[in-house]
Short mmCIF file of C-alpha atoms and ligand atoms in Angstrom, two decimals:
data_model
loop_
_atom_site.label_atom_id
_atom_site.label_comp_id
_atom_site.label_asym_id
_atom_site.label_seq_id
_atom_site.Cartn_x
_atom_site.Cartn_y
_atom_site.Cartn_z
CA MET A 1 -22.12 25.46 -213.67
CA LEU A 2 -18.85 27.33 -213.39
CA VAL A 3 -18.61 31.04 -214.11
CA ILE A 4 -15.04 31.71 -215.22
CA MET A 5 -13.93 35.26 -214.45
CA LYS A 6 -11.46 37.18 -216.60
CA ASN A 7 -7.83 37.50 -215.37
CA ASP A 8 -8.35 41.12 -214.48
CA ALA A 9 -11.82 40.79 -212.94
CA THR A 10 -12.21 42.93 -209.81
CA ASP A 11 -13.50 41.75 -206.43
CA GLU A 12 -16.62 43.87 -207.02
CA GLN A 13 -17.28 42.07 -210.29
CA ILE A 14 -16.89 38.69 -208.58
CA GLN A 15 -19.28 39.81 -205.84
CA GLU A 16 -21.78 40.98 -208.47
CA VAL A 17 -21.67 37.52 -210.07
CA ILE A 18 -22.28 35.86 -206.70
CA LEU A 19 -25.19 38.22 -205.99
CA HIS A 20 -26.68 37.49 -209.39
CA ILE A 21 -26.45 33.75 -208.72
CA GLU A 22 -28.17 34.27 -205.36
CA ARG A 23 -30.92 36.28 -207.02
CA LEU A 24 -31.51 33.24 -209.26
CA GLY A 25 -32.03 31.21 -206.09
CA TYR A 26 -28.72 29.32 -205.98
CA ARG A 27 -25.41 29.67 -204.18
CA GLY A 28 -22.23 31.02 -205.76
CA ILE A 29 -18.95 29.78 -204.32
CA PRO A 30 -15.80 31.62 -205.49
CA ILE A 31 -12.84 29.34 -206.20
CA PRO A 32 -9.70 31.46 -206.63
CA GLY A 33 -7.17 29.96 -209.09
CA ALA A 34 -3.57 30.81 -210.00
CA SER A 35 -4.57 33.40 -212.59
CA ARG A 36 -8.33 33.76 -212.34
CA THR A 37 -11.32 33.04 -210.16
CA ALA A 38 -14.12 30.66 -211.02
CA VAL A 39 -17.50 30.92 -209.32
CA CYS A 40 -19.21 27.56 -208.84
CA VAL A 41 -23.01 27.55 -208.97
CA ILE A 42 -24.60 25.02 -206.67
CA GLY A 43 -28.12 24.11 -205.68
CA ASN A 44 -29.68 24.05 -209.12
CA GLN A 45 -31.85 21.07 -210.11
CA GLY A 46 -31.96 21.76 -213.82
CA ILE A 47 -30.21 23.78 -216.48
CA ILE A 48 -29.45 27.40 -215.59
CA GLU A 49 -30.25 30.10 -218.10
CA ASP A 50 -26.71 31.45 -218.40
CA SER A 51 -26.97 34.26 -220.96
CA GLN A 52 -27.31 37.00 -218.31
CA LEU A 53 -24.51 35.57 -216.19
CA ALA A 54 -22.26 35.33 -219.23
CA SER A 55 -22.78 39.00 -220.02
CA LEU A 56 -21.95 40.38 -216.55
CA HIS A 57 -18.82 42.55 -216.33
CA GLY A 58 -15.63 40.59 -215.71
CA VAL A 59 -17.05 37.24 -216.86
CA LYS A 60 -14.98 35.32 -219.41
CA GLU A 61 -17.32 32.38 -219.97
CA THR A 62 -19.73 29.98 -218.31
CA LEU A 63 -19.11 26.25 -218.27
CA ARG A 64 -21.72 23.62 -217.59
CA VAL A 65 -20.36 20.98 -215.28
CA THR A 66 -23.50 19.18 -214.19
CA LYS A 67 -24.89 17.15 -217.06
CA PRO A 68 -28.23 18.43 -218.39
CA TYR A 69 -29.58 14.89 -218.37
CA LYS A 70 -30.27 13.28 -215.03
CA LEU A 71 -32.33 10.11 -215.30
CA VAL A 72 -30.23 8.54 -218.05
CA SER A 73 -27.01 9.49 -216.31
CA ARG A 74 -24.69 7.05 -214.62
CA GLU A 75 -24.45 9.45 -211.71
CA THR A 76 -28.12 8.84 -210.99
CA HIS A 77 -28.00 5.12 -211.74
CA PRO A 78 -24.49 3.63 -211.53
CA GLN A 79 -25.42 0.06 -212.51
CA PRO A 80 -25.93 -0.72 -216.22
CA THR A 81 -29.60 -1.09 -217.21
CA LYS A 82 -30.78 -4.46 -218.43
CA ILE A 83 -33.83 -4.64 -220.66
CA ASP A 84 -35.63 -7.86 -219.83
CA LEU A 85 -37.76 -9.09 -222.71
CA GLY A 86 -38.36 -12.53 -221.22
CA PRO A 87 -36.41 -14.89 -223.43
CA VAL A 88 -33.90 -12.14 -224.30
CA VAL A 89 -32.13 -9.65 -222.05
CA ILE A 90 -30.42 -6.63 -223.61
CA GLY A 91 -27.50 -5.26 -221.63
CA GLN A 92 -26.36 -8.52 -220.15
CA ASN A 93 -22.99 -9.92 -221.11
CA LYS A 94 -24.03 -11.51 -224.40
CA PRO A 95 -24.64 -9.31 -227.47
CA VAL A 96 -28.24 -9.44 -228.73
CA ILE A 97 -28.65 -9.68 -232.48
CA MET A 98 -31.64 -8.17 -234.28
CA ALA A 99 -31.93 -8.91 -237.98
CA GLY A 100 -34.39 -8.73 -240.83
CA PRO A 101 -35.29 -6.70 -243.86
CA CYS A 102 -35.35 -2.94 -244.00
CA ALA A 103 -39.06 -3.09 -244.86
CA VAL A 104 -41.73 -5.75 -244.59
CA GLU A 105 -42.68 -6.37 -248.23
CA SER A 106 -44.94 -9.42 -248.00
CA GLU A 107 -45.72 -12.29 -245.66
CA LYS A 108 -43.63 -14.64 -247.76
CA GLN A 109 -40.65 -12.30 -247.79
CA ALA A 110 -40.86 -11.66 -244.04
CA LEU A 111 -41.15 -15.33 -243.13
CA ILE A 112 -38.35 -16.59 -245.38
CA ILE A 113 -35.94 -14.06 -243.91
CA ALA A 114 -37.17 -14.70 -240.37
CA GLU A 115 -36.65 -18.46 -240.55
CA SER A 116 -33.18 -17.95 -241.91
CA VAL A 117 -31.97 -15.33 -239.40
CA LYS A 118 -33.45 -17.36 -236.58
CA GLN A 119 -31.56 -20.43 -237.74
CA ALA A 120 -28.36 -18.38 -237.78
CA GLY A 121 -28.92 -17.24 -234.19
CA ALA A 122 -30.75 -13.90 -234.30
CA GLN A 123 -33.07 -13.37 -231.34
CA ILE A 124 -35.08 -10.38 -232.51
CA TYR A 125 -36.63 -9.71 -235.91
CA ARG A 126 -36.54 -6.27 -237.48
CA GLY A 127 -38.70 -5.00 -240.33
CA GLY A 128 -40.32 -1.66 -241.05
CA ALA A 129 -44.07 -1.39 -241.53
CA TYR A 130 -43.89 2.41 -241.53
CA LYS A 131 -40.87 3.66 -243.42
CA PRO A 132 -39.48 7.18 -243.07
CA ARG A 133 -38.24 7.69 -246.62
CA THR A 134 -36.23 10.61 -247.94
CA SER A 135 -38.49 10.80 -250.99
CA PRO A 136 -42.28 11.00 -250.72
CA TYR A 137 -42.41 8.89 -253.90
CA SER A 138 -40.53 5.94 -252.36
CA PHE A 139 -42.26 2.95 -250.78
CA GLN A 140 -43.68 4.09 -247.45
CA GLY A 141 -44.32 0.68 -245.89
CA LEU A 142 -47.32 -1.65 -245.64
CA GLY A 143 -48.67 0.05 -242.51
CA GLU A 144 -50.97 -2.09 -240.37
CA ASP A 145 -50.78 -4.96 -242.88
CA GLY A 146 -47.03 -4.96 -242.26
CA LEU A 147 -47.61 -5.04 -238.50
CA ARG A 148 -49.92 -8.04 -238.92
CA ILE A 149 -47.21 -9.82 -240.88
CA LEU A 150 -44.75 -9.11 -238.07
CA SER A 151 -47.17 -10.71 -235.59
CA LYS A 152 -47.27 -13.74 -237.83
CA VAL A 153 -43.47 -13.85 -237.81
CA ARG A 154 -43.49 -13.83 -234.00
CA GLN A 155 -46.11 -16.55 -233.92
CA GLU A 156 -44.34 -18.79 -236.45
CA THR A 157 -40.76 -18.34 -235.29
CA GLY A 158 -40.88 -17.21 -231.67
CA LEU A 159 -38.63 -14.27 -232.56
CA LEU A 160 -39.37 -11.02 -230.77
CA ILE A 161 -40.20 -8.02 -232.97
CA VAL A 162 -38.74 -4.54 -233.32
CA THR A 163 -40.41 -2.11 -235.69
CA GLU A 164 -40.51 1.62 -236.15
CA ALA A 165 -43.17 4.14 -235.13
CA THR A 166 -42.73 7.16 -237.36
CA ASP A 167 -45.34 9.48 -235.90
CA ILE A 168 -47.60 10.09 -232.92
CA SER A 169 -50.42 8.94 -235.19
CA ASN A 170 -49.08 5.39 -235.47
CA ILE A 171 -47.19 4.73 -232.23
CA GLU A 172 -50.21 3.32 -230.37
CA LEU A 173 -50.94 0.89 -233.18
CA VAL A 174 -47.27 -0.11 -233.42
CA GLU A 175 -47.25 -0.68 -229.65
CA GLN A 176 -50.07 -3.21 -229.97
CA TYR A 177 -48.09 -5.39 -232.36
CA THR A 178 -44.45 -5.08 -231.40
CA ASP A 179 -42.12 -6.05 -228.55
CA ILE A 180 -39.78 -3.08 -229.03
CA ILE A 181 -40.71 0.26 -230.59
CA GLN A 182 -38.01 1.81 -232.77
CA ILE A 183 -37.67 5.58 -233.00
CA GLY A 184 -35.61 6.28 -236.11
CA ALA A 185 -32.72 8.64 -236.67
CA ARG A 186 -34.92 11.22 -238.38
CA ASN A 187 -37.24 11.30 -235.39
CA MET A 188 -34.63 11.39 -232.63
CA GLN A 189 -35.67 14.95 -231.81
CA ASN A 190 -39.37 14.58 -232.49
CA TYR A 191 -40.26 15.53 -228.94
CA ALA A 192 -43.98 14.80 -229.24
CA LEU A 193 -43.13 11.27 -230.40
CA LEU A 194 -40.52 10.86 -227.65
CA LYS A 195 -43.06 11.85 -225.01
CA LYS A 196 -45.58 9.35 -226.40
CA ALA A 197 -42.85 6.70 -226.39
CA GLY A 198 -42.28 7.56 -222.75
CA GLN A 199 -45.92 6.83 -221.99
CA THR A 200 -45.91 3.34 -223.51
CA ASP A 201 -44.97 0.17 -221.75
CA ARG A 202 -42.71 -1.15 -224.47
CA PRO A 203 -38.93 -0.87 -224.57
CA ILE A 204 -37.76 1.81 -226.99
CA LEU A 205 -34.90 1.48 -229.46
CA LEU A 206 -33.79 5.08 -229.89
CA LYS A 207 -31.52 5.67 -232.89
CA ARG A 208 -29.02 8.48 -232.95
CA GLY A 209 -29.83 11.25 -235.40
CA PHE A 210 -27.24 11.55 -238.13
CA ALA A 211 -26.25 15.03 -236.97
CA ALA A 212 -26.77 14.55 -233.25
CA THR A 213 -24.17 14.71 -230.53
CA ILE A 214 -24.06 12.11 -227.78
CA GLU A 215 -25.49 14.69 -225.40
CA GLU A 216 -28.42 15.35 -227.73
CA LEU A 217 -29.04 11.61 -228.00
CA LEU A 218 -29.07 11.34 -224.22
CA MET A 219 -31.37 14.35 -223.89
CA SER A 220 -33.81 12.60 -226.23
CA ALA A 221 -33.61 9.50 -224.06
CA GLU A 222 -34.23 11.77 -221.07
CA TYR A 223 -37.50 12.89 -222.72
CA ILE A 224 -38.64 9.27 -222.86
CA MET A 225 -37.52 8.47 -219.36
CA SER A 226 -38.98 11.60 -217.82
CA GLU A 227 -42.40 10.38 -219.00
CA GLY A 228 -41.94 7.16 -217.03
CA ASN A 229 -40.46 4.67 -219.49
CA GLY A 230 -36.95 3.66 -218.46
CA LYS A 231 -36.67 0.75 -220.91
CA ILE A 232 -34.48 2.44 -223.52
CA VAL A 233 -31.84 0.99 -225.79
CA LEU A 234 -29.70 3.52 -227.63
CA CYS A 235 -28.45 2.84 -231.14
CA GLU A 236 -25.47 4.24 -233.00
CA ARG A 237 -26.23 4.04 -236.72
CA GLY A 238 -23.63 6.30 -238.32
CA ILE A 239 -23.40 10.06 -238.54
CA ARG A 240 -22.82 12.51 -241.39
CA THR A 241 -19.19 13.45 -241.92
CA PHE A 242 -17.12 14.57 -244.90
CA ALA A 243 -16.18 10.94 -245.55
CA ASP A 244 -17.99 9.64 -248.62
CA ASN A 245 -16.68 6.10 -248.68
CA THR A 246 -19.66 4.97 -246.63
CA ARG A 247 -23.28 6.14 -246.42
CA ASN A 248 -22.63 7.45 -242.91
CA THR A 249 -19.58 7.24 -240.66
CA LEU A 250 -19.97 4.68 -237.91
CA ASP A 251 -18.96 6.43 -234.71
CA ILE A 252 -17.43 3.54 -232.80
CA SER A 253 -16.44 5.93 -230.04
CA ALA A 254 -20.14 6.50 -229.35
CA ILE A 255 -20.19 3.13 -227.59
CA PRO A 256 -17.65 3.89 -224.83
CA SER A 257 -18.76 7.54 -224.79
CA VAL A 258 -22.34 6.62 -223.96
CA LYS A 259 -21.30 3.96 -221.49
CA GLU A 260 -19.04 6.38 -219.68
CA VAL A 261 -21.88 8.75 -218.83
CA SER A 262 -25.06 6.66 -219.08
CA HIS A 263 -26.34 3.35 -217.76
CA LEU A 264 -28.38 2.59 -220.90
CA PRO A 265 -27.41 -0.24 -223.26
CA VAL A 266 -26.02 0.64 -226.70
CA LEU A 267 -26.67 -1.20 -229.93
CA VAL A 268 -24.99 -0.64 -233.28
CA ASP A 269 -26.62 -0.62 -236.70
CA PRO A 270 -23.77 -1.34 -239.12
CA SER A 271 -26.13 -1.45 -242.13
CA HIS A 272 -27.25 2.18 -242.19
CA ALA A 273 -23.74 3.27 -241.28
CA ALA A 274 -22.04 1.35 -244.09
CA GLY A 275 -24.65 1.67 -246.80
CA ARG A 276 -22.83 -1.25 -248.50
CA ARG A 277 -23.15 -4.87 -247.50
CA GLU A 278 -19.40 -5.48 -247.98
CA PHE A 279 -18.64 -3.43 -244.89
CA VAL A 280 -21.33 -4.75 -242.59
CA ILE A 281 -19.36 -7.71 -241.21
CA PRO A 282 -16.18 -5.74 -240.34
CA LEU A 283 -18.20 -2.93 -238.77
CA SER A 284 -20.22 -5.45 -236.77
CA LYS A 285 -17.06 -7.04 -235.41
CA ALA A 286 -15.66 -3.66 -234.49
CA ALA A 287 -18.88 -2.72 -232.69
CA ILE A 288 -18.99 -5.88 -230.63
CA ALA A 289 -15.28 -5.63 -229.83
CA ALA A 290 -15.85 -2.05 -228.65
CA GLY A 291 -18.52 -3.16 -226.18
CA ALA A 292 -21.83 -2.82 -228.02
CA ASP A 293 -24.69 -4.68 -226.38
CA GLY A 294 -25.85 -5.96 -229.73
CA LEU A 295 -26.49 -5.27 -233.39
CA ILE A 296 -29.43 -4.49 -235.63
CA VAL A 297 -28.68 -5.69 -239.16
CA GLU A 298 -30.56 -5.60 -242.46
CA VAL A 299 -30.86 -8.94 -244.23
CA HIS A 300 -32.69 -9.98 -247.40
CA TYR A 301 -32.72 -13.12 -249.58
CA ASP A 302 -32.95 -11.01 -252.71
CA PRO A 303 -31.45 -7.64 -251.84
CA VAL A 304 -31.19 -6.62 -255.47
CA HIS A 305 -34.98 -6.52 -255.62
CA ALA A 306 -35.58 -5.22 -252.08
CA VAL A 307 -37.92 -2.23 -251.97
CA SER A 308 -35.54 -0.35 -249.70
CA ASP A 309 -31.89 -0.44 -248.64
CA GLY A 310 -31.00 -3.48 -250.75
CA ARG A 311 -27.46 -2.23 -251.28
CA GLN A 312 -26.69 -2.54 -247.59
CA SER A 313 -28.69 -5.70 -246.89
CA LEU A 314 -26.75 -8.90 -246.27
CA TYR A 315 -27.61 -12.05 -248.18
CA LEU A 316 -28.87 -14.83 -245.93
CA GLU A 317 -25.54 -16.66 -246.17
CA GLN A 318 -23.64 -13.51 -245.32
CA PHE A 319 -25.70 -13.13 -242.17
CA GLN A 320 -24.77 -16.68 -241.21
CA SER A 321 -21.10 -15.75 -241.71
CA LEU A 322 -21.57 -12.65 -239.59
CA MET A 323 -22.91 -14.76 -236.73
CA ILE A 324 -19.95 -17.14 -237.03
CA GLU A 325 -17.48 -14.24 -237.07
CA ILE A 326 -19.07 -12.70 -234.00
CA ALA A 327 -19.02 -15.99 -232.12
CA LYS A 328 -15.26 -16.12 -232.75
CA LEU A 329 -14.86 -12.88 -230.82
CA ASN A 330 -15.82 -14.89 -227.77
CA ILE A 331 -17.75 -12.12 -226.11
C1 PEP B 401 -34.22 1.64 -240.38
O1 PEP B 401 -33.83 1.08 -239.34
O2 PEP B 401 -34.72 1.04 -241.34
C2 PEP B 401 -34.00 3.10 -240.51
C3 PEP B 401 -34.77 3.84 -241.30
O3 PEP B 401 -32.96 3.53 -239.79
P1 PEP B 401 -32.47 5.02 -239.45
O4 PEP B 401 -33.59 5.67 -238.72
O5 PEP B 401 -31.26 4.78 -238.60
O6 PEP B 401 -32.13 5.67 -240.75
MN1 MN B 402 -33.22 0.62 -243.83
#
């Protein structure tokens, strides 16, 4: 942390700041500048409570320079993390494509979509058994029956499975059935769930909350990692902005922003960002071109009758086109 002194701060005020820092158990090093002095705080392991420091006489402001996250930071771990799922590795050079319906609706529905996305080149199958819906009256998912269907999909197709745990009450069950546990945007700051996710053995797909900064996303990942699970894939899925041409605004800059400061792989969900299937292919191409480690895409053979998110789900043929378009990017 840096304590920035006012232009007219006196030597006594600077000394008082240094003493205060020492009373907190750290060292304060004054760095005189052209017009003002900054006092650098060193020796702290975690975040410093800065409200008292900020209110000392002569202090203009305090600036955090050390990142509040440690384990997910590139400073701690300079090499990019690879998530090894056996047949699939996330974070290697080739983008990993996850595809499937928003929700598992029936065994027939799940298997038809799975066979098709597999044929087109997807490696991981998505489908919600527990659905976090905005309305309590909307379809909430098939629960454990949905998880059983996902196991069947794995067995029949060899695709790996990603599915969401929505609560601490279902994460252990989800863990038994899935290869990757998804934590959805609405739960990005559900700290009890994050801690539980940190205690499982499964890789976690952590989606960015729609009003969360990159730092908040990384702090949530830090929760998981500080419990012992380092297998985390982050996912940009669109954030809320004033723009109303899409359901959410895909923050393409999240990809290089995360990669600049963290070693964790980043996926993009163009479906929940766009909210309209017409935009899913261009957003997917943009994401891959910007360095995303993969995509998670909603696909349905009959999106008009899908129980959730039909408007943004690609038809099977459109998913095939998406895979062809991505291959052309040569990444
Ligand atoms: C989903 O993947 O189906 C989902 C609900 O996504 P999000 O949490 O990003 O809204
Ligand atoms: Mn969905």
